[in-house]
Amino acid sequence: MRSLLKTRAATLTAVLLSAATTINAHEHHMDKIEEGQVVSSDPIDSILWIHILIQAVAWGILFPTGMVLGMIRSKWHVPVQVTGSVLAIIGYFLGHKHKGRQFSENIHSKFVPIIMLMLIVQVAMGIYLKLHLERGFHGKIRKVVVKVHGIVGKAMPIVTWVQFLFGGITMLGFCREDHTGQCAAHFIMGSAFIAYGIILTILLLVGQVWLRRTGRSQEFYDSLVIAAWGCVNTFTEHRWGQPWNHGDFQHTAMGIIWWCAGLVGIWMSRKRDNTPKRNLIPAIVLILTGFGMSAHSQHLELSTQIHTVFGYTLMAAGLTRIIEISFVLRDKASINPDGSDPNSFQYLTPFLLFASGFMFLGATEEQLQLLSDTHVTHAPYVLVLYSMAFLLFLFVNMLIHLYAVSTWSETSKADAEAPRTNGHVNGVVRGDRRARDAEEFELEGLISDDEDGELALEGKRRQPLSTQG
């Protein structure tokens, strides 16, 4: 069995190395590109579309799913990752065999060696770990390999996201020369909003125990990042020694308010007894940022409308965060200790951050100029961007659910009374619990605080009798 595994591993590694050695050997055909252009006017052919589809499935779906399966130590981790690797290799070769549209030297092709090297290293480490070599020298380095394998695996979705963005701008010939800085600002900020939404979703569904262990409130970390980001924006949005323009003023002012508000949020994140405390500063920063973005002056009417909707979406994210902390949670960290049953309202803020991120990603000058030239109005474009936000939000929730179901099911094996389906063991409600729940439901809101306390005391007295049956 081990020899068969070694043979398969060697074959897969050889194929990956072969792909890596042909990366630099590939020549870009540019004879159809007109002077002054970076892409030809030819349509994208079917081979390139298949390349895009295969790589989207491999890098965008299978590898992230395999990452989660590896975290929960599922038997499906290796098959999913092997399938993704095979598809990635096929997609790589298809990307070098397409006809139709031609591309000049671009960032997408230059980034291929990095991402393929990560894949080769990841596959090699996975094969080594699968061999279970634990004696002598192997026993010493195995822990290091396990840790590095996990780090590279978790970094893969981030690197994949970057490569997908590079692929999009390469296909359209965008973000060259004077447009590079503006594209970078939109892509970095838009991706940051989406990342913030992903982090909030993780903390909402599976991160409450970790957050409680840190001894810090969520707003402490939010404010820390806001302050650091504000410092960067304050000193990088204007090219020193050059005249100031309206964009420099807008972005620099936004950076200033971020680090000022971030410092306040850090200070307010602890009580007098040094315990964590919730605060509204990060939510207020979202509202102010949305207000500033909605008032951005733009050259195109379409651009003004898109930035306005983006600003309103970001302000809505801040407003829902305030409502969540103040009225839904009432300054608590979560409704229940492990965060396993969040209020439906709590999903709004993360989703609106997803939507804000996609709105900003799709609001670059060249993108909106292309849409304006083809007479696309802002309404259908906004709906398309929101649709993309819904799909990514769904995928993130599915991955978190996959992780949560496995980890909680393992924990609950030692506790026969741990909640399962519908909050009960195996979805079955015990008779005494059903009667007690019905009694509490009927009396809720109809009894005073004193009567409530008496009822709770009576319930405790009856508990030993009910548990014997």
Short mmCIF file of N, CA and C in Angstrom, two decimals, residues 227-237 255:
data_model
loop_
_atom_site.label_atom_id
_atom_site.label_comp_id
_atom_site.label_asym_id
_atom_site.label_seq_id
_atom_site.Cartn_x
_atom_site.Cartn_y
_atom_site.Cartn_z
N ALA A 227 -7.03 51.71 13.10
CA ALA A 227 -6.01 52.71 13.42
C ALA A 227 -4.76 52.50 12.56
N ALA A 228 -4.32 51.25 12.43
CA ALA A 228 -3.12 50.96 11.62
C ALA A 228 -3.36 51.31 10.16
N TRP A 229 -4.52 50.95 9.64
CA TRP A 229 -4.84 51.25 8.24
C TRP A 229 -4.94 52.75 8.03
N GLY A 230 -5.49 53.46 9.01
CA GLY A 230 -5.59 54.91 8.90
C GLY A 230 -4.23 55.58 8.83
N CYS A 231 -3.28 55.08 9.61
CA CYS A 231 -1.93 55.65 9.56
C CYS A 231 -1.31 55.46 8.18
N VAL A 232 -1.51 54.28 7.59
CA VAL A 232 -0.97 54.03 6.25
C VAL A 232 -1.61 54.97 5.24
N ASN A 233 -2.93 55.10 5.28
CA ASN A 233 -3.64 55.95 4.32
C ASN A 233 -3.27 57.42 4.46
N THR A 234 -3.03 57.85 5.69
CA THR A 234 -2.72 59.27 5.92
C THR A 234 -1.46 59.69 5.18
N PHE A 235 -0.48 58.81 5.11
CA PHE A 235 0.82 59.19 4.55
C PHE A 235 1.10 58.59 3.17
N THR A 236 0.16 57.84 2.61
CA THR A 236 0.43 57.22 1.30
C THR A 236 -0.54 57.64 0.20
N GLU A 237 -1.64 58.28 0.54
CA GLU A 237 -2.63 58.62 -0.48
C GLU A 237 -2.23 59.83 -1.32
N GLY A 255 -8.14 58.67 5.99
CA GLY A 255 -7.11 58.02 6.78
C GLY A 255 -6.97 58.64 8.16
#
